[in-house]
Amino acid sequence: MTTLFDPIHIGRIAAASRIVMAPLTRNRAGAGGVPPEMAATYYAQRASAGLIVAEATQISAEAQGYIATCGIHTPEQVAGWRRVTDAVHAAGGKIALQLWHVGRISHVSLLGGNAPVSSTARTAAAQTFTLDGMVDVSAPRALRTDEMPRLVADFRHAARNAIAAGFDGIEVHAANGYLLDQFLRDSINDRTDAYGGSIANRCRVVVEIMQAVADEIGADRCGIRLSPVTPFNDAGLDSDTQGLFNHLMGQLAPMKLAFVHVIEGSTGGPRDFAPFDYDALRAIYKGSHPQGTWMLNNGYDRAMAIESVASGRADAIAFGKPFISNPDLVRRLREDAPLAVPDAATMFGGDAKGYIDYPTLDAAAP
Ligand SMILES: Cc1cc2nc3c(=O)[nH]c(=O)nc-3n(C[C@H](O)[C@H](O)[C@H](O)COP(=O)(O)O)c2cc1C
């Protein structure tokens, strides 16, 4: 029987276990969106994860939505990430980068005075974190149809840069109410062009992006993150959530992506937030790609994770908050040791405190 602690090939990536570190934005980037030097320490401390999915990272200047987040579109950012990937690899780990465009979840002060872009010109009822603290997001402008190839090219460029920076793969962020979710859901997307209206049209840009990144770096190094029902960032439920995501998976599955990473329920909240048949989605993916890695996340504890992999409901489980405060989470799960609780006050922004100073079991021992 397969266990949570067994190795797995996530596409081309040989992972030592099925325990994945979920992407975690920490808002500690330096000038120009370059990862801070201490990010190399932070990620290397967590290198015993089967795979680290590094924090959401903007694919272009326009893609930024929060203060002090990292990018992967300039040479300085690539060089900064190289320090991180070298440190993780030296510690025996594997690391992929989450590629991010926030869409309308941004503020003009972060975009040189420009409006955020989205599928729509309607403003989200959401807030973002700027130099002036939490503020309401700015009114977006709808991307023109003739800008869509450039958006796809920005994702492709970011994927190429991620590989140049030494990452083992990439994860496209299509979850949590950010730009790609803003295209998928009819609760947000009010377009009348080829990227709005029907389910096929609303899925179009995500399909084009996944094809582009797969063409660029190989599908066996690409994954996607989805959150079909999350209400995060004013993402109302689609009128046919199951139909939408079943169609999307039907388009993506033949590409044989290395992994599909699904947040069940409300991100960081109730797992049963709204009804959705995740097994049906998995069946569509596995139908075309039986070797693909089906990764689940949200509120997993040790027992749930062990059971999910043992039953075949998941091939891998991603942990978010537990990895913030337990750098040696894999060992703690293996030994059924107690888990440290993360400090909410140091999650977003700050310095080394709450970032690289959480002790391992050995260090914490009296
Ligand atoms: C501090 C923090 C930062 C997060 N940043 C990201 C992110 O960059 N990208 C993303 O897709 N999800 C992000 N999330 C969501 C987590 O990846 C994960 O889905 C969520 O915490 C639920 O998993 P958990 O119960 O294991 O923590 C973040 C969550 C937290 C608490």
mmCIF file of C-alpha atoms and ligand atoms in Angstrom:
data_model
loop_
_atom_site.group_PDB
_atom_site.id
_atom_site.type_symbol
_atom_site.label_atom_id
_atom_site.label_comp_id
_atom_site.label_asym_id
_atom_site.label_seq_id
_atom_site.Cartn_x
_atom_site.Cartn_y
_atom_site.Cartn_z
ATOM 1 C CA MET A 1 0.000 0.000 0.000
ATOM 2 C CA THR A 2 1.229 3.494 -0.839
ATOM 3 C CA THR A 3 1.923 5.757 2.113
ATOM 4 C CA LEU A 4 2.325 9.495 2.605
ATOM 5 C CA PHE A 5 6.014 8.902 3.264
ATOM 6 C CA ASP A 6 6.746 6.993 0.047
ATOM 7 C CA PRO A 7 8.735 8.650 -2.749
ATOM 8 C CA ILE A 8 6.944 9.755 -5.897
ATOM 9 C CA HIS A 9 7.818 11.081 -9.325
ATOM 10 C CA ILE A 10 5.954 14.353 -9.769
ATOM 11 C CA GLY A 11 6.459 14.449 -13.513
ATOM 12 C CA ARG A 12 10.212 14.769 -13.981
ATOM 13 C CA ILE A 13 10.723 15.679 -10.308
ATOM 14 C CA ALA A 14 11.836 12.830 -8.021
ATOM 15 C CA ALA A 15 10.285 13.694 -4.648
ATOM 16 C CA ALA A 16 11.395 11.867 -1.506
ATOM 17 C CA SER A 17 7.880 11.830 -0.061
ATOM 18 C CA ARG A 18 4.329 12.922 -0.868
ATOM 19 C CA ILE A 19 4.472 15.772 1.645
ATOM 20 C CA VAL A 20 4.494 19.086 -0.232
ATOM 21 C CA MET A 21 5.102 22.575 1.130
ATOM 22 C CA ALA A 22 2.237 24.734 -0.154
ATOM 23 C CA PRO A 23 3.013 28.150 -1.639
ATOM 24 C CA LEU A 24 3.171 30.786 1.122
ATOM 25 C CA THR A 25 3.482 34.509 0.453
ATOM 26 C CA ARG A 26 5.654 36.065 3.182
ATOM 27 C CA ASN A 27 6.091 39.671 1.916
ATOM 28 C CA ARG A 28 9.774 39.945 2.694
ATOM 29 C CA ALA A 29 11.155 40.702 -0.780
ATOM 30 C CA GLY A 30 13.869 43.312 -1.145
ATOM 31 C CA ALA A 31 14.026 46.177 -3.650
ATOM 32 C CA GLY A 32 12.896 45.274 -7.155
ATOM 33 C CA GLY A 33 11.001 42.171 -6.007
ATOM 34 C CA VAL A 34 14.229 40.225 -5.359
ATOM 35 C CA PRO A 35 13.939 37.424 -2.770
ATOM 36 C CA PRO A 36 15.733 38.403 0.436
ATOM 37 C CA GLU A 37 19.010 36.614 1.218
ATOM 38 C CA MET A 38 17.357 34.916 4.193
ATOM 39 C CA ALA A 39 14.903 33.224 1.785
ATOM 40 C CA ALA A 40 17.691 30.773 0.939
ATOM 41 C CA THR A 41 17.897 29.825 4.627
ATOM 42 C CA TYR A 42 14.098 29.690 4.998
ATOM 43 C CA TYR A 43 13.568 27.330 2.081
ATOM 44 C CA ALA A 44 16.671 25.208 2.803
ATOM 45 C CA GLN A 45 15.366 24.687 6.358
ATOM 46 C CA ARG A 46 12.263 23.150 4.741
ATOM 47 C CA ALA A 47 14.109 21.073 2.108
ATOM 48 C CA SER A 48 12.984 17.762 3.600
ATOM 49 C CA ALA A 49 9.586 18.365 1.990
ATOM 50 C CA GLY A 50 9.073 16.035 -0.980
ATOM 51 C CA LEU A 51 8.521 19.187 -3.018
ATOM 52 C CA ILE A 52 8.496 22.846 -2.018
ATOM 53 C CA VAL A 53 6.158 25.021 -4.035
ATOM 54 C CA ALA A 54 7.729 28.412 -3.419
ATOM 55 C CA GLU A 55 5.596 31.461 -2.761
ATOM 56 C CA ALA A 56 3.429 33.146 -5.377
ATOM 57 C CA THR A 57 5.752 35.233 -7.547
ATOM 58 C CA GLN A 58 4.725 37.874 -10.062
ATOM 59 C CA ILE A 59 5.324 37.097 -13.736
ATOM 60 C CA SER A 60 5.504 40.767 -14.731
ATOM 61 C CA ALA A 61 5.402 44.213 -13.115
ATOM 62 C CA GLU A 62 1.675 44.415 -13.867
ATOM 63 C CA ALA A 63 1.072 41.138 -12.019
ATOM 64 C CA GLN A 64 1.954 42.463 -8.541
ATOM 65 C CA GLY A 65 -0.768 42.980 -5.956
ATOM 66 C CA TYR A 66 0.911 43.262 -2.577
ATOM 67 C CA ILE A 67 3.902 45.039 -1.106
ATOM 68 C CA ALA A 68 7.241 43.173 -0.940
ATOM 69 C CA THR A 69 6.338 40.151 -3.044
ATOM 70 C CA CYS A 70 8.928 38.532 -5.289
ATOM 71 C CA GLY A 71 9.072 38.574 -9.080
ATOM 72 C CA ILE A 72 10.573 36.339 -11.758
ATOM 73 C CA HIS A 73 10.684 38.745 -14.690
ATOM 74 C CA THR A 74 14.009 40.599 -14.217
ATOM 75 C CA PRO A 75 17.627 39.318 -14.246
ATOM 76 C CA GLU A 76 18.069 40.483 -10.639
ATOM 77 C CA GLN A 77 15.066 38.414 -9.530
ATOM 78 C CA VAL A 78 16.377 35.360 -11.393
ATOM 79 C CA ALA A 79 19.763 35.778 -9.675
ATOM 80 C CA GLY A 80 18.063 36.146 -6.295
ATOM 81 C CA TRP A 81 16.036 32.985 -6.798
ATOM 82 C CA ARG A 82 19.190 31.123 -7.882
ATOM 83 C CA ARG A 83 20.539 31.580 -4.332
ATOM 84 C CA VAL A 84 17.358 29.915 -3.054
ATOM 85 C CA THR A 85 17.292 26.963 -5.461
ATOM 86 C CA ASP A 86 21.017 26.294 -4.912
ATOM 87 C CA ALA A 87 20.476 26.210 -1.142
ATOM 88 C CA VAL A 88 17.482 23.858 -1.405
ATOM 89 C CA HIS A 89 19.290 21.530 -3.787
ATOM 90 C CA ALA A 90 22.391 21.507 -1.578
ATOM 91 C CA ALA A 91 20.104 20.392 1.260
ATOM 92 C CA GLY A 92 18.729 17.579 -0.910
ATOM 93 C CA GLY A 93 15.343 19.147 -1.681
ATOM 94 C CA LYS A 94 13.207 19.915 -4.742
ATOM 95 C CA ILE A 95 11.581 23.264 -5.400
ATOM 96 C CA ALA A 96 9.044 24.600 -7.898
ATOM 97 C CA LEU A 97 7.943 28.221 -8.282
ATOM 98 C CA GLN A 98 4.343 29.408 -8.210
ATOM 99 C CA LEU A 99 3.716 31.824 -11.111
ATOM 100 C CA TRP A 100 1.286 34.579 -10.175
ATOM 101 C CA HIS A 101 -0.770 37.321 -11.727
ATOM 102 C CA VAL A 102 -3.103 38.956 -9.215
ATOM 103 C CA GLY A 103 -5.367 40.628 -11.791
ATOM 104 C CA ARG A 104 -7.723 43.055 -10.053
ATOM 105 C CA ILE A 105 -6.454 42.284 -6.526
ATOM 106 C CA SER A 106 -4.003 45.180 -6.584
ATOM 107 C CA HIS A 107 -3.628 48.882 -6.017
ATOM 108 C CA VAL A 108 -2.428 51.719 -8.257
ATOM 109 C CA SER A 109 0.331 52.530 -5.734
ATOM 110 C CA LEU A 110 1.949 49.162 -6.548
ATOM 111 C CA LEU A 111 1.609 49.608 -10.315
ATOM 112 C CA GLY A 112 3.257 52.961 -10.962
ATOM 113 C CA GLY A 113 -0.124 54.643 -10.990
ATOM 114 C CA ASN A 114 -1.635 52.264 -13.572
ATOM 115 C CA ALA A 115 -4.927 50.488 -13.026
ATOM 116 C CA PRO A 116 -4.811 46.749 -12.303
ATOM 117 C CA VAL A 117 -5.938 44.541 -15.205
ATOM 118 C CA SER A 118 -8.596 41.846 -15.126
ATOM 119 C CA SER A 119 -11.224 40.028 -17.160
ATOM 120 C CA THR A 120 -13.610 42.770 -16.079
ATOM 121 C CA ALA A 121 -13.700 46.463 -15.198
ATOM 122 C CA ARG A 122 -15.689 45.737 -12.039
ATOM 123 C CA THR A 123 -13.857 46.344 -8.772
ATOM 124 C CA ALA A 124 -13.471 43.504 -6.274
ATOM 125 C CA ALA A 125 -14.799 43.977 -2.759
ATOM 126 C CA ALA A 126 -11.393 43.086 -1.373
ATOM 127 C CA GLN A 127 -8.367 44.612 0.244
ATOM 128 C CA THR A 128 -4.664 44.432 -0.365
ATOM 129 C CA PHE A 129 -1.546 45.212 1.613
ATOM 130 C CA THR A 130 0.410 48.303 0.484
ATOM 131 C CA LEU A 131 3.004 50.666 1.927
ATOM 132 C CA ASP A 132 0.074 52.364 3.663
ATOM 133 C CA GLY A 133 -1.218 49.120 5.170
ATOM 134 C CA MET A 134 -4.465 47.404 4.174
ATOM 135 C CA VAL A 135 -6.413 49.362 1.548
ATOM 136 C CA ASP A 136 -9.344 48.666 -0.765
ATOM 137 C CA VAL A 137 -8.191 47.341 -4.146
ATOM 138 C CA SER A 138 -8.263 49.779 -7.090
ATOM 139 C CA ALA A 139 -10.742 49.783 -9.967
ATOM 140 C CA PRO A 140 -9.378 47.509 -12.724
ATOM 141 C CA ARG A 141 -9.524 47.854 -16.485
ATOM 142 C CA ALA A 142 -10.542 44.873 -18.603
ATOM 143 C CA LEU A 143 -7.697 43.431 -20.677
ATOM 144 C CA ARG A 144 -8.275 44.005 -24.394
ATOM 145 C CA THR A 145 -8.532 40.916 -26.584
ATOM 146 C CA ASP A 146 -5.353 41.938 -28.393
ATOM 147 C CA GLU A 147 -3.456 41.935 -25.068
ATOM 148 C CA MET A 148 -4.170 38.257 -24.366
ATOM 149 C CA PRO A 149 -1.224 36.861 -26.376
ATOM 150 C CA ARG A 150 1.080 39.146 -24.388
ATOM 151 C CA LEU A 151 -0.355 37.815 -21.121
ATOM 152 C CA VAL A 152 0.273 34.237 -22.257
ATOM 153 C CA ALA A 153 3.796 35.240 -23.319
ATOM 154 C CA ASP A 154 4.447 36.735 -19.871
ATOM 155 C CA PHE A 155 3.651 33.362 -18.253
ATOM 156 C CA ARG A 156 5.878 31.598 -20.790
ATOM 157 C CA HIS A 157 8.718 34.038 -20.096
ATOM 158 C CA ALA A 158 8.324 33.542 -16.343
ATOM 159 C CA ALA A 159 8.456 29.748 -16.752
ATOM 160 C CA ARG A 160 11.653 30.056 -18.788
ATOM 161 C CA ASN A 161 13.134 32.342 -16.121
ATOM 162 C CA ALA A 162 12.156 29.920 -13.354
ATOM 163 C CA ILE A 163 14.133 27.161 -15.031
ATOM 164 C CA ALA A 164 17.038 29.581 -15.572
ATOM 165 C CA ALA A 165 16.885 30.313 -11.829
ATOM 166 C CA GLY A 166 17.296 26.598 -11.092
ATOM 167 C CA PHE A 167 13.736 25.624 -10.170
ATOM 168 C CA ASP A 168 12.708 22.009 -10.740
ATOM 169 C CA GLY A 169 9.352 23.093 -12.125
ATOM 170 C CA ILE A 170 6.551 25.644 -11.965
ATOM 171 C CA GLU A 171 3.000 25.845 -10.691
ATOM 172 C CA VAL A 172 0.608 28.238 -12.433
ATOM 173 C CA HIS A 173 -1.554 30.012 -9.852
ATOM 174 C CA ALA A 174 -5.116 29.716 -11.133
ATOM 175 C CA ALA A 175 -6.667 29.781 -7.649
ATOM 176 C CA ASN A 176 -7.849 32.108 -4.875
ATOM 177 C CA GLY A 177 -9.653 34.750 -6.928
ATOM 178 C CA TYR A 178 -6.556 36.018 -8.750
ATOM 179 C CA LEU A 179 -6.375 36.788 -12.474
ATOM 180 C CA LEU A 180 -6.959 33.308 -13.900
ATOM 181 C CA ASP A 181 -9.840 32.650 -11.493
ATOM 182 C CA GLN A 182 -11.181 36.055 -12.621
ATOM 183 C CA PHE A 183 -11.374 34.631 -16.145
ATOM 184 C CA LEU A 184 -12.768 31.224 -15.157
ATOM 185 C CA ARG A 185 -15.773 32.268 -13.065
ATOM 186 C CA ASP A 186 -18.908 33.825 -14.562
ATOM 187 C CA SER A 187 -19.411 35.545 -11.206
ATOM 188 C CA ILE A 188 -16.511 37.836 -12.254
ATOM 189 C CA ASN A 189 -15.890 37.467 -16.009
ATOM 190 C CA ASP A 190 -18.381 39.666 -17.913
ATOM 191 C CA ARG A 191 -16.582 39.689 -21.280
ATOM 192 C CA THR A 192 -18.218 39.256 -24.647
ATOM 193 C CA ASP A 193 -15.080 38.292 -26.622
ATOM 194 C CA ALA A 194 -13.471 34.858 -27.129
ATOM 195 C CA TYR A 195 -12.340 34.905 -23.461
ATOM 196 C CA GLY A 196 -15.789 35.368 -21.909
ATOM 197 C CA GLY A 197 -19.279 33.961 -22.090
ATOM 198 C CA SER A 198 -19.285 30.180 -22.549
ATOM 199 C CA ILE A 199 -17.377 27.837 -20.250
ATOM 200 C CA ALA A 200 -15.003 27.029 -23.132
ATOM 201 C CA ASN A 201 -14.303 30.729 -23.646
ATOM 202 C CA ARG A 202 -13.711 31.389 -19.941
ATOM 203 C CA CYS A 203 -11.268 28.465 -19.753
ATOM 204 C CA ARG A 204 -9.454 29.589 -22.915
ATOM 205 C CA VAL A 205 -6.705 31.719 -21.391
ATOM 206 C CA VAL A 206 -5.843 29.111 -18.737
ATOM 207 C CA VAL A 207 -5.585 26.436 -21.442
ATOM 208 C CA GLU A 208 -3.426 28.718 -23.603
ATOM 209 C CA ILE A 209 -1.124 29.498 -20.661
ATOM 210 C CA MET A 210 -0.699 25.851 -19.653
ATOM 211 C CA GLN A 211 0.041 24.897 -23.268
ATOM 212 C CA ALA A 212 2.582 27.725 -23.515
ATOM 213 C CA VAL A 213 4.460 26.868 -20.316
ATOM 214 C CA ALA A 214 4.388 23.160 -21.191
ATOM 215 C CA ASP A 215 5.797 23.917 -24.657
ATOM 216 C CA GLU A 216 8.475 26.098 -23.073
ATOM 217 C CA ILE A 217 9.813 23.869 -20.263
ATOM 218 C CA GLY A 218 8.041 20.504 -20.693
ATOM 219 C CA ALA A 219 4.670 19.459 -19.285
ATOM 220 C CA ASP A 220 6.497 17.122 -16.898
ATOM 221 C CA ARG A 221 7.767 20.173 -15.032
ATOM 222 C CA CYS A 222 4.450 22.054 -14.950
ATOM 223 C CA GLY A 223 1.529 22.017 -12.557
ATOM 224 C CA ILE A 224 -1.543 24.123 -11.904
ATOM 225 C CA ARG A 225 -3.275 25.224 -8.689
ATOM 226 C CA LEU A 226 -7.078 25.430 -8.615
ATOM 227 C CA SER A 227 -9.592 26.310 -5.912
ATOM 228 C CA PRO A 228 -12.992 25.587 -7.472
ATOM 229 C CA VAL A 229 -15.186 26.957 -4.685
ATOM 230 C CA THR A 230 -13.072 29.325 -2.614
ATOM 231 C CA PRO A 231 -14.726 32.713 -1.931
ATOM 232 C CA PHE A 232 -11.341 34.353 -1.318
ATOM 233 C CA ASN A 233 -10.776 37.784 -2.917
ATOM 234 C CA ASP A 234 -14.473 38.345 -3.647
ATOM 235 C CA ALA A 235 -14.610 35.320 -5.941
ATOM 236 C CA GLY A 236 -18.281 34.447 -6.037
ATOM 237 C CA LEU A 237 -19.235 30.905 -6.963
ATOM 238 C CA ASP A 238 -19.586 30.168 -10.658
ATOM 239 C CA SER A 239 -23.136 29.348 -11.766
ATOM 240 C CA ASP A 240 -21.919 25.835 -12.761
ATOM 241 C CA THR A 241 -18.739 25.215 -10.789
ATOM 242 C CA GLN A 242 -18.600 21.501 -11.524
ATOM 243 C CA GLY A 243 -19.257 21.957 -15.238
ATOM 244 C CA LEU A 244 -16.634 24.698 -15.440
ATOM 245 C CA PHE A 245 -13.846 22.764 -13.751
ATOM 246 C CA ASN A 246 -14.734 19.459 -15.409
ATOM 247 C CA HIS A 247 -14.415 21.189 -18.779
ATOM 248 C CA LEU A 248 -11.128 22.820 -17.798
ATOM 249 C CA MET A 249 -9.690 19.504 -16.624
ATOM 250 C CA GLY A 250 -10.859 17.871 -19.821
ATOM 251 C CA GLN A 251 -8.784 20.402 -21.758
ATOM 252 C CA LEU A 252 -5.731 20.176 -19.485
ATOM 253 C CA ALA A 253 -5.562 16.417 -18.894
ATOM 254 C CA PRO A 254 -4.281 15.486 -22.387
ATOM 255 C CA MET A 255 -1.317 17.837 -21.819
ATOM 256 C CA LYS A 256 -0.065 15.369 -19.158
ATOM 257 C CA LEU A 257 0.891 18.059 -16.663
ATOM 258 C CA ALA A 258 3.171 16.829 -13.869
ATOM 259 C CA PHE A 259 0.640 17.701 -11.190
ATOM 260 C CA VAL A 260 -2.705 19.243 -10.417
ATOM 261 C CA HIS A 261 -2.953 20.936 -7.014
ATOM 262 C CA VAL A 262 -6.460 21.481 -5.694
ATOM 263 C CA ILE A 263 -7.548 23.511 -2.669
ATOM 264 C CA GLU A 264 -10.676 21.868 -1.283
ATOM 265 C CA GLY A 265 -13.291 24.268 0.075
ATOM 266 C CA SER A 266 -12.523 27.768 1.279
ATOM 267 C CA THR A 267 -8.769 28.488 1.320
ATOM 268 C CA GLY A 268 -7.696 28.454 4.958
ATOM 269 C CA GLY A 269 -11.347 27.916 5.958
ATOM 270 C CA PRO A 270 -14.043 25.240 5.877
ATOM 271 C CA ARG A 271 -13.231 22.293 3.627
ATOM 272 C CA ASP A 272 -16.947 21.753 3.007
ATOM 273 C CA PHE A 273 -17.592 25.410 2.116
ATOM 274 C CA ALA A 274 -19.628 24.480 -0.977
ATOM 275 C CA PRO A 275 -20.447 21.157 -2.601
ATOM 276 C CA PHE A 276 -17.967 19.975 -5.213
ATOM 277 C CA ASP A 277 -17.013 16.528 -6.488
ATOM 278 C CA TYR A 278 -13.205 16.593 -6.366
ATOM 279 C CA ASP A 279 -13.008 12.876 -7.166
ATOM 280 C CA ALA A 280 -14.766 13.526 -10.473
ATOM 281 C CA LEU A 281 -12.089 16.088 -11.354
ATOM 282 C CA ARG A 282 -9.335 13.649 -10.399
ATOM 283 C CA ALA A 283 -10.925 10.963 -12.587
ATOM 284 C CA ILE A 284 -10.784 13.281 -15.620
ATOM 285 C CA TYR A 285 -7.084 14.064 -15.014
ATOM 286 C CA LYS A 286 -6.154 10.441 -14.330
ATOM 287 C CA GLY A 287 -8.175 9.259 -17.293
ATOM 288 C CA SER A 288 -5.668 10.918 -19.628
ATOM 289 C CA HIS A 289 -2.625 10.780 -17.359
ATOM 290 C CA PRO A 290 -2.643 7.882 -14.870
ATOM 291 C CA GLN A 291 0.931 8.719 -13.760
ATOM 292 C CA GLY A 292 0.066 12.342 -12.990
ATOM 293 C CA THR A 293 0.252 13.586 -9.398
ATOM 294 C CA TRP A 294 -3.061 14.608 -7.817
ATOM 295 C CA MET A 295 -2.196 16.952 -4.971
ATOM 296 C CA LEU A 296 -4.724 18.104 -2.380
ATOM 297 C CA ASN A 297 -4.586 20.896 0.195
ATOM 298 C CA ASN A 298 -6.444 22.727 2.892
ATOM 299 C CA GLY A 299 -6.591 21.999 6.571
ATOM 300 C CA TYR A 300 -4.930 18.584 6.426
ATOM 301 C CA ASP A 301 -3.616 17.053 9.606
ATOM 302 C CA ARG A 302 -1.454 13.960 9.875
ATOM 303 C CA ALA A 303 -4.284 11.435 10.035
ATOM 304 C CA MET A 304 -6.194 12.971 7.130
ATOM 305 C CA ALA A 305 -3.079 13.115 4.968
ATOM 306 C CA ILE A 306 -2.099 9.503 5.696
ATOM 307 C CA GLU A 307 -5.638 8.313 4.984
ATOM 308 C CA SER A 308 -5.983 10.324 1.765
ATOM 309 C CA VAL A 309 -2.830 8.876 0.236
ATOM 310 C CA ALA A 310 -3.521 5.353 1.504
ATOM 311 C CA SER A 311 -7.018 5.398 -0.008
ATOM 312 C CA GLY A 312 -5.796 6.781 -3.335
ATOM 313 C CA ARG A 313 -7.890 9.929 -3.039
ATOM 314 C CA ALA A 314 -4.628 11.889 -3.328
ATOM 315 C CA ASP A 315 -1.099 11.165 -4.528
ATOM 316 C CA ALA A 316 0.387 13.995 -2.471
ATOM 317 C CA ILE A 317 -0.768 16.412 0.231
ATOM 318 C CA ALA A 318 0.309 20.039 0.513
ATOM 319 C CA PHE A 319 0.648 21.672 3.930
ATOM 320 C CA GLY A 320 0.705 25.450 4.292
ATOM 321 C CA LYS A 321 0.623 26.898 7.805
ATOM 322 C CA PRO A 322 2.239 23.813 9.409
ATOM 323 C CA PHE A 323 5.344 24.384 7.248
ATOM 324 C CA ILE A 324 5.659 27.988 8.472
ATOM 325 C CA SER A 325 6.266 26.927 12.065
ATOM 326 C CA ASN A 326 7.683 23.415 11.556
ATOM 327 C CA PRO A 327 10.704 23.447 9.246
ATOM 328 C CA ASP A 328 11.098 19.708 9.916
ATOM 329 C CA LEU A 329 7.420 18.946 9.314
ATOM 330 C CA VAL A 330 8.184 15.719 7.433
ATOM 331 C CA ARG A 331 10.060 14.288 10.399
ATOM 332 C CA ARG A 332 7.350 15.412 12.828
ATOM 333 C CA LEU A 333 4.650 13.746 10.730
ATOM 334 C CA ARG A 334 6.715 10.604 10.402
ATOM 335 C CA GLU A 335 7.301 10.415 14.160
ATOM 336 C CA ASP A 336 3.869 11.738 15.106
ATOM 337 C CA ALA A 337 5.611 14.490 17.069
ATOM 338 C CA PRO A 338 3.761 17.613 18.237
ATOM 339 C CA LEU A 339 3.491 20.517 15.799
ATOM 340 C CA ALA A 340 4.378 24.119 16.644
ATOM 341 C CA VAL A 341 1.664 26.699 15.959
ATOM 342 C CA PRO A 342 2.563 29.579 13.594
ATOM 343 C CA ASP A 343 2.519 33.173 14.805
ATOM 344 C CA ALA A 344 -0.058 35.068 12.713
ATOM 345 C CA ALA A 345 1.607 38.412 13.470
ATOM 346 C CA THR A 346 4.760 37.522 11.499
ATOM 347 C CA MET A 347 3.181 35.697 8.546
ATOM 348 C CA PHE A 348 3.034 38.646 6.153
ATOM 349 C CA GLY A 349 6.010 41.008 6.227
ATOM 350 C CA GLY A 350 8.717 41.543 8.799
ATOM 351 C CA ASP A 351 12.199 40.185 9.255
ATOM 352 C CA ALA A 352 13.860 36.977 10.377
ATOM 353 C CA LYS A 353 11.472 36.643 13.315
ATOM 354 C CA GLY A 354 8.722 34.202 12.468
ATOM 355 C CA TYR A 355 10.557 33.332 9.250
ATOM 356 C CA ILE A 356 13.827 31.519 9.855
ATOM 357 C CA ASP A 357 13.769 31.167 13.650
ATOM 358 C CA TYR A 358 11.239 28.340 14.138
ATOM 359 C CA PRO A 359 13.246 25.524 15.757
ATOM 360 C CA THR A 360 13.441 21.922 14.626
ATOM 361 C CA LEU A 361 12.590 19.164 17.073
ATOM 362 C CA ASP A 362 16.253 18.692 17.916
ATOM 363 C CA ALA A 363 16.844 22.379 18.507
ATOM 364 C CA ALA A 364 13.687 22.625 20.597
ATOM 365 C CA ALA A 365 14.619 19.680 22.815
ATOM 366 C CA PRO A 366 15.520 20.697 26.392
HETATM 367 C C1 LIG B 1 0.826 33.166 5.156
HETATM 368 C C2 LIG B 1 0.088 32.522 3.998
HETATM 369 C C3 LIG B 1 0.501 32.810 2.706
HETATM 370 C C4 LIG B 1 -0.124 32.174 1.614
HETATM 371 N N1 LIG B 1 0.344 32.417 0.337
HETATM 372 C C5 LIG B 1 -0.141 31.717 -0.712
HETATM 373 C C6 LIG B 1 0.419 31.851 -2.007
HETATM 374 O O1 LIG B 1 1.401 32.566 -2.213
HETATM 375 N N2 LIG B 1 -0.133 31.132 -3.010
HETATM 376 C C7 LIG B 1 -1.205 30.310 -2.817
HETATM 377 O O2 LIG B 1 -1.678 29.680 -3.772
HETATM 378 N N3 LIG B 1 -1.739 30.136 -1.589
HETATM 379 C C8 LIG B 1 -1.231 30.813 -0.539
HETATM 380 N N4 LIG B 1 -1.726 30.588 0.724
HETATM 381 C C9 LIG B 1 -2.680 29.481 0.942
HETATM 382 C C10 LIG B 1 -1.914 28.225 1.343
HETATM 383 O O3 LIG B 1 -1.073 27.769 0.282
HETATM 384 C C11 LIG B 1 -2.884 27.076 1.701
HETATM 385 O O4 LIG B 1 -3.744 26.856 0.613
HETATM 386 C C12 LIG B 1 -3.695 27.371 2.952
HETATM 387 O O5 LIG B 1 -2.881 27.867 3.996
HETATM 388 C C13 LIG B 1 -4.450 26.113 3.441
HETATM 389 O O6 LIG B 1 -3.534 25.079 3.723
HETATM 390 P P1 LIG B 1 -3.121 24.714 5.245
HETATM 391 O O7 LIG B 1 -4.428 24.449 5.970
HETATM 392 O O8 LIG B 1 -2.250 23.521 5.168
HETATM 393 O O9 LIG B 1 -2.448 25.939 5.802
HETATM 394 C C14 LIG B 1 -1.177 31.252 1.832
HETATM 395 C C15 LIG B 1 -1.600 30.997 3.147
HETATM 396 C C16 LIG B 1 -0.966 31.618 4.222
HETATM 397 C C17 LIG B 1 -1.409 31.285 5.630
#
